[in-house]
Short mmCIF file of C-alpha atoms in Angstrom, two decimals:
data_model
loop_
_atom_site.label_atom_id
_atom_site.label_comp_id
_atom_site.label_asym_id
_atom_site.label_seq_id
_atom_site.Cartn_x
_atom_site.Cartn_y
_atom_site.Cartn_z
CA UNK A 1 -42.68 7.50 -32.76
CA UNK A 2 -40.97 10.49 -31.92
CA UNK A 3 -37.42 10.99 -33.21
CA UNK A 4 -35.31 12.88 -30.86
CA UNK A 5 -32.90 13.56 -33.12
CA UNK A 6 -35.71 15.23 -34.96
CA UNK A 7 -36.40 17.21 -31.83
CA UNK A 8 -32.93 18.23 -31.83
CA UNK A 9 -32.73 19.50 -35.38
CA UNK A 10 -35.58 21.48 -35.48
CA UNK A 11 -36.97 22.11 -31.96
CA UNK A 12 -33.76 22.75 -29.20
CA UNK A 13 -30.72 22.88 -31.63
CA UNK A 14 -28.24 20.33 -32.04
CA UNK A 15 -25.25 22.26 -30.27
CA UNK A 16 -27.14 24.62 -27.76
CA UNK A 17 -25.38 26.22 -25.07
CA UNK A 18 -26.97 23.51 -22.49
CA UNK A 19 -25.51 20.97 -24.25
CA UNK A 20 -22.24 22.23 -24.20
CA UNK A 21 -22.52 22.88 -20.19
CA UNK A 22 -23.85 18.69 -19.83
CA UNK A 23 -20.72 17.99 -22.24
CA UNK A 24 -18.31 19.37 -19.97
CA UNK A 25 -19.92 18.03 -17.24
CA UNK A 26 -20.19 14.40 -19.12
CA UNK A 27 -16.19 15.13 -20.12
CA UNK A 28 -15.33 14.62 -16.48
CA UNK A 29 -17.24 11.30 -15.80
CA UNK A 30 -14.18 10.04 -17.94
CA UNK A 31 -11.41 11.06 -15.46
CA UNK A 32 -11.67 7.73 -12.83
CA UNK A 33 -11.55 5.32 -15.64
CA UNK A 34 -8.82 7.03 -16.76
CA UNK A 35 -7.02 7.46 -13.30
CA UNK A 36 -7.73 3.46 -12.63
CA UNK A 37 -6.32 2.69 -15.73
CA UNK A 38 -3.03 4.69 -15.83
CA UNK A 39 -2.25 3.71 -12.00
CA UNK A 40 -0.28 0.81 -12.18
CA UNK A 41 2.15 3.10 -12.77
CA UNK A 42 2.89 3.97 -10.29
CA UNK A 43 0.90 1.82 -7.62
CA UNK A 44 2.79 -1.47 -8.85
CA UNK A 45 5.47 0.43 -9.42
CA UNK A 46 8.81 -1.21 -9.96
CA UNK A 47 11.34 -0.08 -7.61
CA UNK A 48 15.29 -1.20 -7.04
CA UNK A 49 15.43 -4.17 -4.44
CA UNK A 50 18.06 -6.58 -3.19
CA UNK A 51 18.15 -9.39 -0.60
CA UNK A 52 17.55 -8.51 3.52
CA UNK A 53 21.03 -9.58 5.11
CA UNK A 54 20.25 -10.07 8.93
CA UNK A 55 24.01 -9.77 9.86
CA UNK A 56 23.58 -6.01 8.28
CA UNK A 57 24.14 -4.45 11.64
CA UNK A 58 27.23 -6.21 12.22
CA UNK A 59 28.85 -5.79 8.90
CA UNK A 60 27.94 -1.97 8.71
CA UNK A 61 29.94 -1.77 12.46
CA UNK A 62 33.30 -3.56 10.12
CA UNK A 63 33.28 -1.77 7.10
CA UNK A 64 31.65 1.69 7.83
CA UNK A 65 33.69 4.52 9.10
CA UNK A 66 32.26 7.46 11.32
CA UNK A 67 32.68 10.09 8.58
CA UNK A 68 30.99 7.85 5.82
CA UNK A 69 27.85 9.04 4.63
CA UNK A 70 24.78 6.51 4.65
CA UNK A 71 24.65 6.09 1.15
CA UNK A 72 28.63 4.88 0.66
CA UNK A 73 27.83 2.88 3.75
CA UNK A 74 25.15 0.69 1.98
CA UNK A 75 27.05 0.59 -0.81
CA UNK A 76 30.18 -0.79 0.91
CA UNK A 77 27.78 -3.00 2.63
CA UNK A 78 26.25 -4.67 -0.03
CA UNK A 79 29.95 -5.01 -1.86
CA UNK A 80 30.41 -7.34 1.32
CA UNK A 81 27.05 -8.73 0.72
CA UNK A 82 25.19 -8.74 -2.52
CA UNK A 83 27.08 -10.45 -5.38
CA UNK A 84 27.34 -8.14 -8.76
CA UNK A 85 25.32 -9.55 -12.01
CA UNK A 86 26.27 -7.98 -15.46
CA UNK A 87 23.44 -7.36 -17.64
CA UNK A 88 23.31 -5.90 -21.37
CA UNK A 89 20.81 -3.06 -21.54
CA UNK A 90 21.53 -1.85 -24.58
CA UNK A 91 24.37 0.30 -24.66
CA UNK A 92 26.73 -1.93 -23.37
CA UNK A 93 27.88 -4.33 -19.96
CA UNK A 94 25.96 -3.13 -17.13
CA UNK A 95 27.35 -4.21 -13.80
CA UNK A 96 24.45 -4.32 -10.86
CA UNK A 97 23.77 -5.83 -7.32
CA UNK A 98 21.94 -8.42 -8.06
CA UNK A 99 18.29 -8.39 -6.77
CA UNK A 100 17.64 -11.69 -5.86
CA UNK A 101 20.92 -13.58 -4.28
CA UNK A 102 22.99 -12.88 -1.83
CA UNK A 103 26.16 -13.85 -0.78
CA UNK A 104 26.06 -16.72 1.87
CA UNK A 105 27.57 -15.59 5.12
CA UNK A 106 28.78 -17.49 7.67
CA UNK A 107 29.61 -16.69 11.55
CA UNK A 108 33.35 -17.60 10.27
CA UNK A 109 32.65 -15.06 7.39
CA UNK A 110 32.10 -12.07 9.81
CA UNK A 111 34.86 -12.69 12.03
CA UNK A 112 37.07 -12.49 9.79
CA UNK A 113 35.91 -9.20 8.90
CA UNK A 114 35.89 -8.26 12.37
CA UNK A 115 39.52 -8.87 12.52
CA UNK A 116 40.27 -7.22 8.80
CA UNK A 117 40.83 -9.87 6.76
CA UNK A 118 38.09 -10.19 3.83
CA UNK A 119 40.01 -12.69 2.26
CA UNK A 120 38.39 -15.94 3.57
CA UNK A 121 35.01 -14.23 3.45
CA UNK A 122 32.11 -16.78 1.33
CA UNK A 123 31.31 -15.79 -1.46
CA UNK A 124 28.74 -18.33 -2.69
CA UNK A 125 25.37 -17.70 -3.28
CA UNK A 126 22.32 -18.51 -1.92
CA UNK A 127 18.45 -17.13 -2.98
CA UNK A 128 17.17 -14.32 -0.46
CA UNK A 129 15.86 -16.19 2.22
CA UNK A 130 15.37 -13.37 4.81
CA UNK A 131 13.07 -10.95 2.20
CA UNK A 132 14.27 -7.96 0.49
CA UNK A 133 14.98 -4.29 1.35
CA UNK A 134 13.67 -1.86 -1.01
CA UNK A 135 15.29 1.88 -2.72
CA UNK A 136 12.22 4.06 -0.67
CA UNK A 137 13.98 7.22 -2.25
CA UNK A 138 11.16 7.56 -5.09
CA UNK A 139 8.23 5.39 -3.47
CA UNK A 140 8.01 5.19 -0.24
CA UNK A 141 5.58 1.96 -0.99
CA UNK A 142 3.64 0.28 -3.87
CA UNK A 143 2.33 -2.98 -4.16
CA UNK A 144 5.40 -4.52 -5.74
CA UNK A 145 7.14 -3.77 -2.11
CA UNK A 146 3.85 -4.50 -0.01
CA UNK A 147 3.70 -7.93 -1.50
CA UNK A 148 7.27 -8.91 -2.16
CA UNK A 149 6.19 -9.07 -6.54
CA UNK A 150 10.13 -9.78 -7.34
CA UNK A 151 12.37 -11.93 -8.64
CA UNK A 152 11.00 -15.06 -10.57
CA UNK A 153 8.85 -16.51 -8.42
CA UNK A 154 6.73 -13.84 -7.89
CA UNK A 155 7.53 -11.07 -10.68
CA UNK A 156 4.89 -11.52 -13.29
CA UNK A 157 2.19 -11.34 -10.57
CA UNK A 158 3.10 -7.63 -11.30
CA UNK A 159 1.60 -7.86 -14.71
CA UNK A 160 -0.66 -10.13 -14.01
CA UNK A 161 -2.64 -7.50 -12.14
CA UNK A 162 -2.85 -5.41 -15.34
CA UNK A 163 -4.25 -8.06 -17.27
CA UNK A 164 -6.81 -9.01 -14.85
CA UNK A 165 -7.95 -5.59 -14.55
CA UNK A 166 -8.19 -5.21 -18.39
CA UNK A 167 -10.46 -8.11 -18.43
CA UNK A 168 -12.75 -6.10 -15.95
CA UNK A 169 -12.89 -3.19 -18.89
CA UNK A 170 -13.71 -6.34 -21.27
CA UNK A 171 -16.36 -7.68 -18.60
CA UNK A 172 -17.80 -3.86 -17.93
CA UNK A 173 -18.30 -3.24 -21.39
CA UNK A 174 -20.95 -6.65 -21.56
CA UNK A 175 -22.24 -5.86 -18.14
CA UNK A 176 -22.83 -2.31 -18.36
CA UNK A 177 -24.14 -1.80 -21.82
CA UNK A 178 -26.94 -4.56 -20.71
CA UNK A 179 -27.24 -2.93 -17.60
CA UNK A 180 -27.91 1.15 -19.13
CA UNK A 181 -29.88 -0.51 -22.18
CA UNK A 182 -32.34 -1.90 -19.27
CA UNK A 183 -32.70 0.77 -16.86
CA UNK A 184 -30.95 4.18 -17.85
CA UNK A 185 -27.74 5.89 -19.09
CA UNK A 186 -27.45 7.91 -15.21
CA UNK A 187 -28.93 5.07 -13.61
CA UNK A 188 -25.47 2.52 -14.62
CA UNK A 189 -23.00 5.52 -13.90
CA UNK A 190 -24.65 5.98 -10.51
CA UNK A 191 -24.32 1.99 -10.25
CA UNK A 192 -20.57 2.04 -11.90
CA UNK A 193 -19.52 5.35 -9.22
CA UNK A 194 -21.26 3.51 -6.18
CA UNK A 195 -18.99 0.03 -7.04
CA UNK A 196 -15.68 2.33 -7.77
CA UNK A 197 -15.89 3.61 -4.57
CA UNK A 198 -16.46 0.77 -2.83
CA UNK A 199 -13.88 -1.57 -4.83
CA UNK A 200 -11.44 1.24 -4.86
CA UNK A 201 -11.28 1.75 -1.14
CA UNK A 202 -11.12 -1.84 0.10
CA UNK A 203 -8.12 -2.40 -2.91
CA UNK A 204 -6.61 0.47 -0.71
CA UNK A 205 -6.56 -1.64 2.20
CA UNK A 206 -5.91 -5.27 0.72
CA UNK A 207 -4.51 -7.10 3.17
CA UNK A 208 -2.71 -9.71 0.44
CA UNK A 209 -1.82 -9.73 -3.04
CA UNK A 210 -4.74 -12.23 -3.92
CA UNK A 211 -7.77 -9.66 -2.49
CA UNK A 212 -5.74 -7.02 -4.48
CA UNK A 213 -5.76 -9.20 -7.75
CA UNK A 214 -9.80 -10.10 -6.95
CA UNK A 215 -10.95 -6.42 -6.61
CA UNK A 216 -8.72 -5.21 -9.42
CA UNK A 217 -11.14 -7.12 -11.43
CA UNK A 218 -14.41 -5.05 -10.09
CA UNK A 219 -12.61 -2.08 -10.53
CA UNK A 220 -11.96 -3.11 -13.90
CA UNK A 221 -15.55 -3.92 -14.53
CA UNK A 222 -17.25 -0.77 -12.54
CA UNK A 223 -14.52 1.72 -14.33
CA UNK A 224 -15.13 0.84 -17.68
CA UNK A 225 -19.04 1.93 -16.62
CA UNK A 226 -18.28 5.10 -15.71
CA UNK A 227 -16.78 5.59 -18.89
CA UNK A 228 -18.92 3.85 -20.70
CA UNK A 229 -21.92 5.39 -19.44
CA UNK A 230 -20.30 9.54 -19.96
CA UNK A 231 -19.36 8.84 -23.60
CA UNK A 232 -23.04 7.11 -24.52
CA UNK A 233 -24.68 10.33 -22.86
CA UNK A 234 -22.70 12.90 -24.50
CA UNK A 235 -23.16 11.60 -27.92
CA UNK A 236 -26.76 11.37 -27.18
CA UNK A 237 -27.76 14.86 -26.29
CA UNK A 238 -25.98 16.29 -29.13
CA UNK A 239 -27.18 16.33 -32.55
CA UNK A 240 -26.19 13.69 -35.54
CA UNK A 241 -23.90 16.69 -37.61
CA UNK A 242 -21.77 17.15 -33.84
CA UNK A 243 -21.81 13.48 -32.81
CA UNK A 244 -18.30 12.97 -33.65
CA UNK A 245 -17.22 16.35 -32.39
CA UNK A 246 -18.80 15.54 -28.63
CA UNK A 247 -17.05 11.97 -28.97
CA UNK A 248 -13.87 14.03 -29.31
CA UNK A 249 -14.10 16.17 -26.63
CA UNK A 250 -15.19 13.14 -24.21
CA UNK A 251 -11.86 11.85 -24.75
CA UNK A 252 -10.12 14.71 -23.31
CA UNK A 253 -11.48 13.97 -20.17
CA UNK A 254 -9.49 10.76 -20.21
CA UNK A 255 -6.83 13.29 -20.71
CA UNK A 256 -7.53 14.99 -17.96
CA UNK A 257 -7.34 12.28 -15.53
CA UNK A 258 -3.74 10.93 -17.08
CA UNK A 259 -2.70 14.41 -15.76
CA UNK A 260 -4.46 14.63 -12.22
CA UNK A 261 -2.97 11.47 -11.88
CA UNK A 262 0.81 12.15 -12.59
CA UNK A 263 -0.13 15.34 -9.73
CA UNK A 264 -1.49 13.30 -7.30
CA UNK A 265 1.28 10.70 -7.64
CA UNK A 266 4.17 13.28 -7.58
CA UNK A 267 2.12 14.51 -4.05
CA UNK A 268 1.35 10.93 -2.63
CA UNK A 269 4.45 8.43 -2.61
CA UNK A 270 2.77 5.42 -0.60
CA UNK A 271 0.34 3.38 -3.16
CA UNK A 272 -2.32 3.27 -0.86
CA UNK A 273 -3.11 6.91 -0.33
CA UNK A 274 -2.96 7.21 -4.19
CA UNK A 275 -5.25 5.03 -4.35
CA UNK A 276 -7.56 6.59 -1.89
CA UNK A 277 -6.99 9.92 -3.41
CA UNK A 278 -8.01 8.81 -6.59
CA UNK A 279 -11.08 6.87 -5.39
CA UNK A 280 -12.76 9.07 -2.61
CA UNK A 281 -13.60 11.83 -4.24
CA UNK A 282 -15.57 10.38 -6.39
CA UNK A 283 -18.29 10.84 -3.86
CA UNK A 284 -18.64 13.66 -5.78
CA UNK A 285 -20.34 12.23 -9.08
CA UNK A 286 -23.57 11.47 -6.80
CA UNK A 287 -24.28 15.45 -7.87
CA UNK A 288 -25.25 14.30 -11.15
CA UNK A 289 -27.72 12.50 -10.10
CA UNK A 290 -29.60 16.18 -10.05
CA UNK A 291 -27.02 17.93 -12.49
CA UNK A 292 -26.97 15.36 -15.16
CA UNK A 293 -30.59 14.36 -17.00
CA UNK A 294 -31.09 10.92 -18.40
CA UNK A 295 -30.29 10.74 -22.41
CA UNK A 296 -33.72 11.69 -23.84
CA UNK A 297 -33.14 9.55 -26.73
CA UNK A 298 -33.11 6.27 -23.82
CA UNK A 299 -36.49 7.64 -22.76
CA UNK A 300 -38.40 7.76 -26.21
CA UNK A 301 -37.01 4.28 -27.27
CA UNK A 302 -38.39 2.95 -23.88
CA UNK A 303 -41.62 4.87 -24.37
CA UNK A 304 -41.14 7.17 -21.36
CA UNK A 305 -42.78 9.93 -22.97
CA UNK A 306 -43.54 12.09 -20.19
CA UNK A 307 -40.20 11.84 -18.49
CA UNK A 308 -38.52 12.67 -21.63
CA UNK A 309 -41.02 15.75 -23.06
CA UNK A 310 -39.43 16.79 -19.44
CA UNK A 311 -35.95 16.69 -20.30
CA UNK A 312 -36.48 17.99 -23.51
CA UNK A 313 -38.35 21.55 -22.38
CA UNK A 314 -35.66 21.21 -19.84
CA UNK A 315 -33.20 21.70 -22.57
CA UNK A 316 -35.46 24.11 -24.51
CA UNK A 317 -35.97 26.16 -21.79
CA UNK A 318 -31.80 26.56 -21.04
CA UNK A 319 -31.14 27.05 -24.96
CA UNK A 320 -34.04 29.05 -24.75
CA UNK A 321 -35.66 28.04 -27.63
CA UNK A 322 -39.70 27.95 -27.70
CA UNK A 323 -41.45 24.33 -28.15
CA UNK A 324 -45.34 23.59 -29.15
CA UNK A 325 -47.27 22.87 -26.87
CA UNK A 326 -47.34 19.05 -27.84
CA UNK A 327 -44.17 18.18 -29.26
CA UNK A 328 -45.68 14.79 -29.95
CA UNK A 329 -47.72 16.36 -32.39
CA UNK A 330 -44.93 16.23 -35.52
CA UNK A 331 -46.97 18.86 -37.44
CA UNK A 332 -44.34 20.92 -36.70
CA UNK A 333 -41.80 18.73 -38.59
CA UNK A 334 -40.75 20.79 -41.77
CA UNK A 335 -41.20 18.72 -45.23
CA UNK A 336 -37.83 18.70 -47.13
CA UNK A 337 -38.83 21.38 -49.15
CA UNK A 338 -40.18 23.59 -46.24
CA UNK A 339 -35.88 23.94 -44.75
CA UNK A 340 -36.32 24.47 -40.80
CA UNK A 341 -35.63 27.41 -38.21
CA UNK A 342 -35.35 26.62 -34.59
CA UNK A 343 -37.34 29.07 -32.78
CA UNK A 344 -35.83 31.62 -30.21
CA UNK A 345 -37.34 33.19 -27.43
CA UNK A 346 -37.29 36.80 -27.91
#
């Protein structure tokens, strides 16, 4: 049987200038696995929060004066309200408002106030009953805020998104090397692009933490495909002597996409448009379909001999290099004593 990398050796060149073009191009089928990847980050990201008061209004009328800016007036607000938790981070005593009690205020509480005298204000504390308000000043929303992920009871659901997503790479990596051993290196990214974009834009939209947990999974799974399916093809159209070399350059397309990302979040401060932005346009991939030809090597071991003889004068004809006219005629396979040339067109 017909060895392509035989073919590449001595017929089309290992490295040929087409090759480098369909690296580049395979470079960038990295970028939404590595956008998906990175962007709990920054969608989950975790933001300052304390207890929702309702009497807010009514202390902020007590305590704030009409020349007090709105930050000092939160602050002196939540003096009145949140109780102050020391922590230890390292380089000493840390005092903070704490993020999940709040003091326990009572009509009694508030007139007093009213009238000046903070003395006999409570000051136990009780668990936030009424929600939490969130610091907006860096994100304006992520799914941490959407979804209330704080304090104890709720907290690790932050990381437990992570981890469910990672076991959609560990899935993907089963489902998608059976699936592009079966039918095709182009025809599993097409697949893997098709379910990122769908799986993507409904996470975008989740109406509750638990459908946001579910389809992190399938973007999990259909990521890891993309990926999968760009670093198989650009080892495969390259010759055994620059294998490692294209395997190299792949990775700086996940690169790439840690950058667009840290762009795209600077630009888009609410989670959900991040995550649009980083899922719509890959509409765009659906171009390979015509730019990108199938691995060659996937063909011959399938015994689609006429489909890849196509791709391979394809790539002949753009390194422009001159083939037999049967290529499945090895005659022109040099002996080890013979060396080998690979033909140009003059």
């Amino acid at each position: 049987m017909l060895q392509f990398d035989d073919v590449l050796k001595y017929l089309i060149g290992e490295f040929g200038p087409y090759q480098k073009l369909l690296l580049v191009l395979g470079t960038l089928m990295a970028v939404p696995s590595a956008m998906e990847a990175i962007s709990p980050l920054f969608i989950i990201a975790q933001t300052d929060h304390w207890c929702k008061v309702p009497e807010v209004e009514e202390i902020s009328k007590q305590v704030c004066l009409s020349n007090i800016t709105d930050y000092n007036c939160m602050e002196a607000v939540k003096n009145f309200t949140i109780p102050r938790e020391t922590t230890d981070e390292g380089c000493g005593a840390v005092s903070t408002f704490s993020q999940c009690y709040r003091y326990n205020l009572t009509t009694d509480s508030i007139m007093y106030m009213a009238n000046g005298d903070y003395s006999h204000m409570n000051r136990s504390k009780i668990a936030c009953d009424y929600g939490w308000e969130y610091d907006t000043s860096q994100y304006k929303s992520s799914v941490m805020q959407q979804y209330d992920l704080v304090c104890a009871e709720r907290d690790y659901l932050n990381a437990l998104a992570t981890t469910i997503f990672m076991g959609g790479y560990f899935l993907g990596s089963i489902l998608f090397g059976i699936l592009m051993d079966r039918y095709g290196r182009m025809f599993g990214f097409l697949v893997a692009i098709t379910g990122l974009l769908i799986t993507g834009t409904i996470e975008a939209f989740a109406p509750n933490y638990i459908v946001f947990a579910v389809v992190r999974l399938f973007i999990g799974i259909t990521a890891y495909g993309t990926y999968l399916a760009g670093f198989v093809l650009c080892t495969e159209i390259v010759g055994p002597s620059k294998r490692k070399f294209a395997g190299l350059i792949y990775a700086m397309g996940f690169a790439l996409g840690y950058v667009l990302l840290a762009l795209y979040a600077y630009l888009a401060r609410y989670w959900w448009i991040l995550q649009l932005i980083i899922t719509v346009p890959c509409i765009g991939y659906y171009s390979y379909y015509w730019l990108m030809p199938e691995s060659p090597r996937w063909l011959l071991s399938k015994g689609k001999n006429k489909e890849a003889e196509e791709v391979i004068r394809r790539f002949a004809k753009h390194n422009k290099v001159k083939l037999p006219d049967d290529i499945f005629d090895e005659s022109w396979k040099p002996t080890a004593e013979d060396g080998y040339t690979v033909m140009h067109c003059e």
